XYZ file of C-alpha atoms in Angstrom:
677
model
C 130.690 98.794 89.809
C 131.469 100.824 92.965
C 133.108 103.475 90.816
C 130.043 103.756 88.548
C 127.499 103.792 91.395
C 129.477 106.432 93.341
C 130.024 108.720 90.330
C 128.536 112.192 90.821
C 125.389 112.523 88.729
C 126.571 115.774 87.160
C 129.007 113.708 85.036
C 126.157 111.679 83.507
C 125.272 112.535 79.910
C 122.413 115.064 79.859
C 122.803 116.242 83.467
C 125.536 118.819 84.211
C 125.790 121.255 87.138
C 122.304 122.845 86.971
C 120.328 119.620 86.629
C 122.477 117.969 89.306
C 121.154 120.583 91.761
C 117.579 119.744 90.737
C 118.226 116.010 91.167
C 119.695 116.735 94.619
C 116.237 117.971 95.677
C 115.082 114.399 95.053
C 118.047 113.014 97.044
C 119.652 111.792 93.823
C 123.341 112.739 93.907
C 125.129 109.800 92.272
C 124.507 107.454 89.350
C 123.782 104.736 91.924
C 121.106 106.959 93.497
C 119.516 107.421 90.064
C 119.488 103.677 89.323
C 117.727 103.150 92.669
C 115.340 106.067 92.034
C 112.374 103.864 91.207
C 109.202 104.929 89.370
C 106.374 105.813 91.771
C 103.846 104.298 89.366
C 103.429 103.249 85.730
C 101.125 104.442 82.971
C 99.505 101.452 81.371
C 99.379 102.589 77.756
C 98.400 99.039 76.866
C 94.916 99.992 78.154
C 93.303 103.115 76.685
C 89.714 103.817 77.808
C 86.990 105.690 75.980
C 85.624 108.553 78.092
C 82.233 106.942 78.642
C 83.928 103.799 80.050
C 85.851 105.671 82.749
C 84.837 105.360 86.405
C 84.524 108.359 88.730
C 87.404 108.798 91.228
C 89.499 106.150 89.431
C 92.690 106.742 87.399
C 92.318 106.392 83.645
C 94.194 106.983 80.397
C 92.159 108.425 77.521
C 92.845 109.782 74.051
C 90.898 112.980 73.385
C 90.960 116.058 71.176
C 91.024 119.620 72.562
C 87.670 121.013 71.447
C 87.541 124.473 73.084
C 89.890 127.451 73.435
C 92.177 127.311 76.490
C 90.971 129.953 78.971
C 93.440 131.538 81.399
C 92.405 133.095 84.722
C 94.525 134.658 87.463
C 93.235 134.379 91.025
C 94.295 136.136 94.231
C 97.856 135.266 95.155
C 99.019 135.098 91.526
C 97.815 131.545 90.822
C 97.180 130.883 87.107
C 94.337 128.530 86.211
C 93.789 127.083 82.723
C 90.521 125.411 81.695
C 89.506 123.733 78.423
C 87.272 120.960 77.098
C 88.379 117.750 75.374
C 86.303 115.173 73.503
C 86.587 111.689 72.043
C 83.572 112.616 69.848
C 81.230 110.624 72.099
C 81.793 112.207 75.525
C 83.300 115.524 76.668
C 85.558 116.192 79.660
C 86.830 119.407 81.273
C 90.567 119.759 82.001
C 91.961 122.120 84.680
C 95.654 123.023 85.000
C 97.323 125.092 87.744
C 100.329 127.346 87.006
C 101.349 125.291 83.953
C 101.843 128.191 81.556
C 104.541 126.442 79.513
C 102.397 123.339 78.983
C 99.251 125.363 78.208
C 101.150 127.324 75.531
C 102.140 124.087 73.763
C 98.597 122.670 73.594
C 96.644 123.263 70.371
C 92.901 123.222 69.762
C 91.945 120.435 67.338
C 94.902 118.196 68.228
C 94.605 114.893 70.111
C 96.584 114.077 73.247
C 96.854 111.286 75.796
C 95.432 112.356 79.185
C 96.187 110.308 82.312
C 94.759 111.186 85.715
C 91.903 110.758 88.165
C 88.380 111.097 86.777
C 86.349 113.579 88.837
C 83.125 115.559 88.440
C 79.961 113.643 87.521
C 79.006 111.090 84.880
C 77.299 113.952 83.004
C 80.367 116.210 83.211
C 83.658 114.425 83.715
C 86.716 116.401 84.856
C 90.463 115.878 85.246
C 92.682 118.185 87.312
C 96.405 118.469 86.465
C 96.560 115.244 84.430
C 99.651 113.872 82.662
C 99.352 115.176 79.088
C 101.370 113.703 76.201
C 101.093 114.303 72.459
C 99.767 111.268 70.612
C 102.510 108.940 69.300
C 105.316 110.782 71.124
C 108.339 108.426 71.230
C 106.021 105.614 70.120
C 104.872 105.216 73.719
C 101.368 104.102 72.796
C 100.809 100.503 73.827
C 103.746 100.541 76.275
C 104.190 100.555 80.043
C 105.548 104.002 80.917
C 107.423 104.630 84.195
C 106.339 107.740 86.126
C 108.977 109.196 88.461
C 108.655 111.617 91.381
C 109.469 115.055 89.960
C 110.537 118.499 91.086
C 110.232 121.896 89.415
C 112.622 121.966 86.434
C 112.784 118.196 85.908
C 110.152 116.760 83.567
C 109.256 113.080 83.209
C 111.065 112.940 79.874
C 114.266 114.455 81.312
C 114.334 111.966 84.206
C 113.548 109.021 81.909
C 116.319 110.079 79.507
C 118.873 110.337 82.342
C 117.843 106.932 83.708
C 118.275 105.477 80.204
C 121.831 106.902 80.066
C 122.644 105.406 83.475
C 121.289 101.974 82.491
C 123.428 101.976 79.337
C 126.546 102.289 81.541
C 125.889 99.090 83.514
C 128.746 96.588 82.977
C 128.144 93.249 81.247
C 129.013 91.379 84.459
C 127.708 93.105 87.596
C 128.666 92.378 91.192
C 125.682 90.549 92.724
C 124.903 91.269 96.429
C 122.904 88.044 96.931
C 124.441 84.564 96.785
C 123.570 82.401 93.758
C 122.024 79.863 96.162
C 119.485 82.506 97.299
C 118.758 83.589 93.708
C 118.094 80.003 92.597
C 116.052 79.023 95.652
C 113.732 82.045 95.346
C 113.745 82.246 91.508
C 115.189 85.773 91.570
C 116.523 87.410 88.397
C 119.472 89.283 89.958
C 120.398 92.947 90.326
C 121.219 93.904 86.723
C 118.059 92.484 85.134
C 115.978 93.939 87.972
C 117.314 97.459 87.379
C 116.696 97.164 83.628
C 113.164 95.800 84.060
C 112.031 98.152 86.858
C 112.876 101.212 84.737
C 111.838 99.819 81.354
C 109.440 96.875 81.639
C 108.214 95.348 78.401
C 105.542 93.364 80.266
C 103.979 93.394 83.715
C 105.575 89.984 84.303
C 109.021 91.596 83.916
C 107.964 94.399 86.261
C 106.813 91.911 88.918
C 110.047 89.890 88.634
C 112.139 93.038 89.045
C 110.119 94.259 91.995
C 110.313 90.882 93.784
C 114.124 90.868 93.632
C 114.533 94.534 94.595
C 112.093 94.288 97.532
C 113.754 91.164 98.974
C 117.254 92.589 98.479
C 116.217 95.868 100.147
C 114.634 94.101 103.137
C 117.752 91.923 103.568
C 119.964 95.043 103.624
C 117.589 96.738 106.081
C 117.555 93.742 108.440
C 121.308 93.124 108.310
C 122.021 96.767 109.114
C 119.709 96.742 112.135
C 121.158 93.437 113.394
C 124.669 94.849 113.214
C 123.634 98.104 114.936
C 121.840 96.170 117.681
C 124.992 94.127 118.326
C 127.004 97.347 118.443
C 124.577 98.783 121.022
C 124.964 95.667 123.169
C 128.588 96.221 124.146
C 129.129 95.919 127.889
C 128.775 99.008 130.079
C 130.221 99.980 133.454
C 127.185 102.204 134.037
C 124.688 99.639 135.336
C 122.746 100.861 138.373
C 122.313 99.085 141.706
C 119.881 101.443 143.466
C 116.435 101.214 141.809
C 114.457 102.791 144.670
C 112.447 105.656 143.159
C 109.822 105.819 145.932
C 110.991 109.304 147.093
C 110.444 110.555 143.530
C 106.993 108.930 143.289
C 105.822 110.298 146.648
C 106.834 113.796 145.523
C 104.658 113.702 142.372
C 101.417 115.747 142.404
C 99.614 112.861 140.659
C 99.536 109.074 140.679
C 101.172 107.191 137.805
C 99.047 104.829 135.711
C 99.645 101.070 135.774
C 101.111 101.338 132.263
C 103.609 104.020 133.355
C 104.678 101.919 136.350
C 105.103 98.841 134.135
C 107.280 100.716 131.618
C 109.422 102.262 134.391
C 109.992 98.759 135.837
C 111.026 97.427 132.396
C 113.513 100.282 131.969
C 114.966 99.991 135.491
C 115.449 96.246 134.956
C 117.418 97.068 131.781
C 119.544 99.629 133.600
C 120.685 97.107 136.245
C 122.295 94.880 133.592
C 125.859 95.124 132.295
C 124.477 95.559 128.760
C 123.181 99.138 128.317
C 119.460 99.742 127.939
C 118.420 100.498 124.359
C 114.667 100.991 124.524
C 111.860 102.788 122.706
C 108.936 104.001 124.821
C 105.819 104.519 122.746
C 102.795 106.271 124.099
C 99.820 108.080 122.665
C 99.585 111.859 122.999
C 99.134 112.677 126.708
C 100.006 109.189 128.008
C 102.716 110.507 130.346
C 106.056 109.711 128.694
C 107.697 112.746 130.357
C 106.941 111.408 133.859
C 108.450 108.043 132.879
C 111.653 109.695 131.664
C 111.805 111.825 134.844
C 111.666 108.648 136.970
C 114.621 107.180 135.060
C 116.596 110.450 135.330
C 115.978 110.313 139.096
C 117.251 106.708 139.207
C 120.353 107.611 137.172
C 121.107 110.555 139.471
C 120.667 108.360 142.572
C 123.443 106.170 141.156
C 125.803 109.072 140.455
C 125.087 109.206 136.714
C 124.303 112.221 134.528
C 121.473 112.286 131.966
C 121.050 114.100 128.636
C 117.678 114.816 127.026
C 117.625 115.912 123.375
C 114.476 117.514 121.917
C 113.856 118.295 118.214
C 113.124 122.029 118.653
C 114.143 124.807 121.018
C 110.601 125.382 122.211
C 110.198 121.677 123.054
C 113.541 121.705 124.879
C 112.292 124.654 126.960
C 109.038 122.804 127.686
C 110.989 119.765 128.886
C 113.152 122.029 131.049
C 110.072 123.514 132.766
C 108.467 120.066 133.132
C 111.592 118.517 134.678
C 111.972 121.439 137.121
C 108.459 120.698 138.390
C 108.812 116.873 138.435
C 112.313 116.362 139.862
C 113.479 117.282 143.389
C 115.601 120.405 143.903
C 118.794 118.441 144.604
C 118.853 117.292 140.953
C 120.537 120.117 139.049
C 119.118 120.759 135.577
C 120.720 122.695 132.705
C 119.399 123.884 129.336
C 121.473 124.473 126.196
C 120.044 125.636 122.844
C 121.253 126.945 119.505
C 120.064 130.512 120.134
C 122.382 130.975 123.123
C 125.626 132.933 122.732
C 128.900 131.051 122.366
C 130.049 132.116 125.839
C 126.755 130.919 127.382
C 127.118 127.541 125.660
C 130.746 127.138 126.769
C 129.808 127.990 130.355
C 127.100 125.292 130.342
C 129.447 122.802 128.627
C 132.078 123.361 131.345
C 129.445 122.872 134.044
C 128.358 119.558 132.451
C 131.944 118.284 132.249
C 132.469 119.222 135.933
C 129.272 117.352 136.898
C 127.508 120.517 138.042
C 124.430 119.250 136.147
C 122.677 115.944 136.778
C 120.536 116.547 133.685
C 121.317 118.601 130.587
C 118.438 119.320 128.193
C 118.985 120.678 124.696
C 118.464 120.520 120.957
C 120.976 119.249 118.365
C 123.499 121.469 120.195
C 123.928 118.565 122.640
C 125.829 116.560 120.011
C 128.348 119.338 119.268
C 131.968 118.279 119.840
C 132.626 120.731 122.685
C 129.840 119.288 124.869
C 131.334 116.757 127.290
C 130.000 115.022 130.384
C 131.767 113.789 133.485
C 129.731 110.567 133.743
C 126.905 110.363 131.204
C 124.785 107.326 132.039
C 121.389 107.965 130.401
C 120.612 109.417 126.975
C 116.994 110.327 126.159
C 115.786 111.506 122.755
C 112.289 112.941 122.423
C 110.240 112.164 119.329
C 112.094 109.414 117.502
C 111.225 110.545 113.995
C 113.217 113.772 114.343
C 116.397 111.903 115.311
C 117.916 109.044 113.412
C 120.302 106.263 114.321
C 123.255 108.594 113.676
C 122.153 111.375 116.056
C 121.413 108.853 118.802
C 124.851 107.261 118.432
C 126.565 110.688 118.436
C 124.890 111.630 121.711
C 125.635 108.195 123.206
C 129.307 108.631 122.282
C 129.475 111.405 124.917
C 129.496 108.600 127.517
C 130.952 105.104 127.869
C 128.085 102.980 126.501
C 125.278 104.836 128.339
C 121.692 103.637 128.597
C 119.482 104.913 125.747
C 115.787 105.772 125.898
C 113.818 106.957 122.874
C 110.361 108.490 123.391
C 107.845 108.541 120.546
C 104.243 109.752 120.399
C 103.618 108.029 117.056
C 101.689 104.861 117.902
C 102.833 101.895 115.804
C 101.396 98.361 116.026
C 103.850 96.221 118.031
C 104.550 93.719 115.228
C 105.538 96.537 112.905
C 107.480 98.336 115.630
C 109.662 95.261 116.156
C 110.629 95.469 112.485
C 111.028 99.242 112.201
C 112.969 99.550 115.461
C 115.133 96.478 115.030
C 117.925 98.140 117.022
C 115.690 98.920 120.047
C 113.549 97.029 122.567
C 109.990 98.356 122.832
C 107.783 99.413 125.750
C 104.265 100.737 125.237
C 102.295 103.061 127.532
C 98.857 101.836 126.483
C 96.796 103.747 129.045
C 95.919 107.436 129.414
C 95.821 109.186 132.807
C 92.280 109.647 134.182
C 90.561 112.933 133.340
C 92.031 113.375 129.852
C 89.165 114.908 127.847
C 88.086 113.341 124.562
C 88.497 115.631 121.546
C 85.279 115.821 119.505
C 86.075 115.433 115.806
C 83.861 116.406 112.856
C 84.219 115.873 109.101
C 82.877 118.862 107.114
C 82.835 120.094 103.529
C 82.904 123.629 102.096
C 79.189 124.171 102.770
C 80.072 124.491 106.488
C 82.655 127.263 105.898
C 80.542 130.150 107.268
C 79.580 128.215 110.377
C 83.225 127.255 110.895
C 84.376 130.884 110.622
C 81.765 131.825 113.213
C 82.995 129.076 115.519
C 86.643 130.163 115.135
C 85.591 133.691 116.104
C 83.628 132.388 119.113
C 86.621 130.413 120.401
C 88.920 133.444 120.120
C 86.317 135.726 121.755
C 86.224 133.311 124.716
C 90.010 133.717 125.028
C 90.907 130.387 123.415
C 93.353 129.750 120.558
C 93.073 127.986 117.198
C 95.399 125.979 114.937
C 94.715 125.814 111.189
C 96.799 123.367 109.140
C 97.115 123.438 105.341
C 99.047 120.720 103.514
C 101.823 121.248 101.001
C 101.895 118.720 98.191
C 105.711 118.993 98.022
C 108.354 120.995 99.862
C 109.281 122.656 96.557
C 105.763 123.340 95.393
C 105.756 127.119 94.891
C 102.270 127.022 93.407
C 100.904 125.531 96.578
C 102.747 128.010 98.781
C 101.127 130.888 96.905
C 97.750 129.290 97.488
C 98.466 129.103 101.227
C 99.690 132.711 101.186
C 96.319 133.565 99.692
C 94.612 131.544 102.451
C 96.464 133.606 105.084
C 95.334 136.857 103.446
C 91.726 135.600 103.499
C 92.167 134.631 107.140
C 93.223 138.182 108.044
C 90.295 139.591 106.008
C 87.807 137.312 107.793
C 89.217 137.986 111.276
C 90.652 141.540 111.151
C 90.394 142.016 114.909
C 92.140 138.710 115.762
C 95.935 138.271 115.850
C 96.973 135.656 113.257
C 100.375 133.993 112.708
C 101.693 131.971 109.765
C 104.496 129.391 109.964
C 105.839 127.477 106.947
C 108.832 125.401 105.897
C 110.759 128.200 104.195
C 111.084 130.288 107.353
C 114.439 130.327 109.134
C 114.382 128.196 112.315
C 114.743 131.376 114.424
C 111.733 133.014 112.691
C 109.670 129.847 113.080
C 110.617 129.640 116.757
C 109.581 133.286 117.316
C 106.118 132.738 115.781
C 105.588 129.513 117.746
C 106.662 131.262 120.970
C 104.167 134.069 120.290
C 101.408 131.463 119.976
C 102.592 129.636 123.107
C 102.440 132.906 125.093
C 98.891 133.600 123.862
C 99.835 136.719 121.881
C 98.818 135.061 118.581
C 95.274 133.676 118.646
C 95.150 131.837 115.298
C 98.193 129.944 113.983
C 98.183 128.876 110.322
C 100.786 126.209 109.602
C 101.888 124.559 106.364
C 104.545 122.456 108.052
C 103.579 119.365 109.973
C 103.241 120.486 113.592
C 102.278 117.146 115.113
C 105.508 117.345 117.103
C 104.871 120.755 118.527
C 104.303 123.106 121.355
C 102.175 122.418 124.398
C 99.515 125.146 124.452
C 96.780 124.178 126.955
C 94.711 127.190 125.828
C 94.395 125.888 122.213
C 90.977 124.254 121.874
C 90.308 124.075 118.132
C 92.271 122.328 115.364
C 91.105 122.929 111.779
C 92.751 120.741 109.115
C 92.197 121.828 105.512
C 92.286 119.222 102.698
C 92.321 116.545 105.387
C 92.320 113.823 102.718
C 95.973 114.639 101.965
C 97.110 113.490 105.411
C 97.433 109.975 106.763
C 95.260 109.038 109.732
C 98.270 108.858 112.048
C 99.330 112.352 110.983
C 95.794 113.622 111.582
C 95.795 112.000 115.022
C 99.101 113.673 115.933
C 97.794 117.041 114.729
C 94.595 116.568 116.715
C 96.759 115.892 119.779
C 97.931 119.524 119.739
C 94.588 120.471 121.332
C 92.790 119.018 124.348
C 95.740 119.676 126.672
C 93.962 122.040 129.051
C 90.792 122.200 131.121
C 88.495 123.305 128.280
C 86.583 121.095 125.850
C 88.445 120.786 122.524
C 87.439 120.142 118.929
C 89.028 119.018 115.661
C 87.432 119.910 112.303
C 88.502 117.930 109.221
C 87.715 119.931 106.072
C 87.472 117.972 102.819
C 85.523 118.383 99.606
C 86.701 114.995 98.346
C 83.788 112.952 97.001
C 85.480 109.532 96.994
C 83.583 107.230 99.361
C 86.817 105.343 100.102
C 88.522 108.581 101.194
C 85.551 109.714 103.283
C 85.360 106.289 104.952
C 89.024 106.660 105.936
C 88.459 110.152 107.383
C 85.357 109.028 109.302
C 87.608 106.739 111.379
C 88.933 109.924 113.006
C 85.430 110.877 114.134
C 84.879 107.435 115.682
C 87.942 106.933 117.902
C 90.636 108.817 119.835
C 92.815 105.693 120.269
C 96.125 106.222 118.458
C 96.936 102.510 118.201
C 93.568 101.698 116.606
C 94.080 104.601 114.187
C 97.648 103.601 113.272
C 96.563 100.029 112.506
C 93.772 101.319 110.240
C 96.196 103.752 108.598
C 98.608 100.943 107.795
C 95.833 98.784 106.366
C 94.490 101.582 104.181
C 97.641 103.400 103.073
C 100.645 101.173 103.741
C 103.870 102.202 105.496
C 105.262 104.234 102.588
C 102.692 106.937 103.318
C 102.382 106.024 107.009
C 106.010 106.745 107.867
C 106.650 109.430 105.270
C 110.079 110.593 104.172
C 112.720 109.396 106.670
C 110.237 109.922 109.462
C 111.908 107.531 111.857
C 115.546 108.312 111.182
C 116.120 104.982 109.430
C 117.005 104.476 105.762
C 114.046 105.164 103.527
C 112.638 102.039 101.909
C 112.727 102.946 98.243
C 110.578 100.109 96.925
C 109.462 97.729 99.684
C 106.247 98.192 101.646
C 106.420 96.762 105.159
C 102.668 96.208 105.189
C 101.744 95.024 101.683
C 105.029 93.097 101.245
C 104.795 91.464 104.685
C 105.363 87.921 103.351
C 108.480 88.993 101.437
C 109.630 90.849 104.556
C 109.344 87.727 106.726
C 111.223 85.739 104.082
C 113.978 88.371 103.811
C 114.318 88.550 107.612
C 114.844 84.776 107.805
C 117.522 84.943 105.109
C 119.237 87.936 106.758
C 119.210 86.279 110.206
C 120.741 83.104 108.740
C 123.431 85.034 106.838
C 124.263 87.091 109.939
C 124.360 84.179 112.390
C 126.464 82.044 110.020
C 128.782 84.972 109.210
C 128.037 84.574 105.473
C 127.910 88.254 104.532
C 129.865 88.647 101.303
C 131.921 91.783 100.556
C 129.370 92.696 97.851
C 126.471 92.451 100.325
C 128.271 94.389 103.090
C 129.006 97.166 100.552
C 125.322 97.167 99.529
C 124.258 97.466 103.202
C 126.682 100.354 103.765
C 125.393 102.100 100.644
C 121.799 101.674 101.879
C 122.592 103.093 105.358
C 124.847 105.813 103.933
C 121.583 107.671 103.268
C 121.459 108.509 107.000
C 125.224 108.872 107.492
C 125.804 105.520 109.236
C 128.596 103.061 108.349
C 127.391 99.592 109.338
C 130.238 97.302 108.217
C 133.780 98.649 108.591
């Protein structure tokens, strides 16, 4: 089975070199990846609605005939829009497609098709935008449950389904089962082979539920076992425990007083650092809660005990910000160095030599810190900033520069404690649940398109007063060229509306150096309006930025919106966040209104989890841990608790079979970590 699961997908019937590259965009590189590439949803062709029975803002599947010519229109930026009317001879509905020239060319007036999508518009004029469209009776799919997979440009649903079918046909008669028969019997689980067959091709919803139950439990068990093993690995004894915990000289030198929460977290960390087991702790704190001051206190303590510290930041600009902050917080006798990717090779080697000769007490940098040539004389404390940019692997690589050093991870993404204990199974958790006095509340407003003129006037006012503005537009997918053109068009409109104001535009396809240059220009105040398509919630500290505008706010999770909002309100001036959304769904608007009611990140994250679930909450690999492909930590909480109990028992009783250890390794291989040797 190992051989089959590890076979490169290009050797699968119907794939080849070109399609293998397309599948790689979806992180599908082997046949095993494809078998674990689960449908994101299912089309229930067992239930076809008539148009007049459909509910607004709900998904529906209808059979309708195209009753009008298909009209094509090209808008600014090259976007193609197709509009036409369909009917079931009782009710009409308008269909809108974006940049789907190939599909539009295949559709014929007078023919009936199956349309699946969200019903929008009004009860008098229903609409569907970019629905799934299938010819009637294609592959006899009527009356069946149809899997719908995540797609990328060049891979259609039918292509993916066909490739999955080929992979399923290659499964051996007798498959290696990761879970013991005792567990299968006790929990009435159907096993791996049946689960893979049923999840991709369910005949009934009962089969689908059986498959999902097994796959969720098996995934949670692998997740838990991996974290237990990593935690044990982190708990090897260290010779770097500290004896001097007196940081009073550091505290008396600060230009401000620490909050009770900061003092509590520092005490927890110092207590860890006195033990012969290295600290392995996550410090969570809302935006502006003072995590940097906490880390500075621990760097001071490490230095007082003759130990060096390393601080790794996700971007060059953040590394530079940390460098400036540490220079102002730490006394002059603590020598601080900075190393980044943009430096010349000779500059990097000079800094590396200084670190190995203990000329630096603290070295700050980006991923460059984990390069092989960087060595320390006595590295005792490793700090990574913003957990979701660094995974388990990067942390362990940096820690390997020392002999079991203490590890501190700082994250500004508030997560409810119960969930944090599960997500960060390899770390202890401290929470800074108090903001320093004087932090100004950011006023947040939810607006629709009717406020556009007033908003433009307000943007102009802010810039005229010498302030700066962020505008964030979402991308549906990283590969969505259509959407990028639309944002290009938005940038052109922005320059037309504000010709006298300097505007910048940063997106995911820019080289890191180009992105850094644009962000630096904004940080220096040269650019007044920054349009971003990439998520900038982990971003630059610009005290002069007072307005955050978020377009299509409904596409973001509440926690993402909160992080984006945290980019403003960092200076002395009153700050504002405008959430733009034309969405008419009351459920969506209710979710967005939460942002206007509270600035508390922990309250927001709890609501976000309740409303969206962790799949959306954490996003793709956000926290550097393996991506859960099918389980939902929130909605599958009972199965999670059950799986954790089983995993703990298996681990403590040393009952991990070779098949299960291989499955755990395969699961964690996604992030480049080997759990069981």
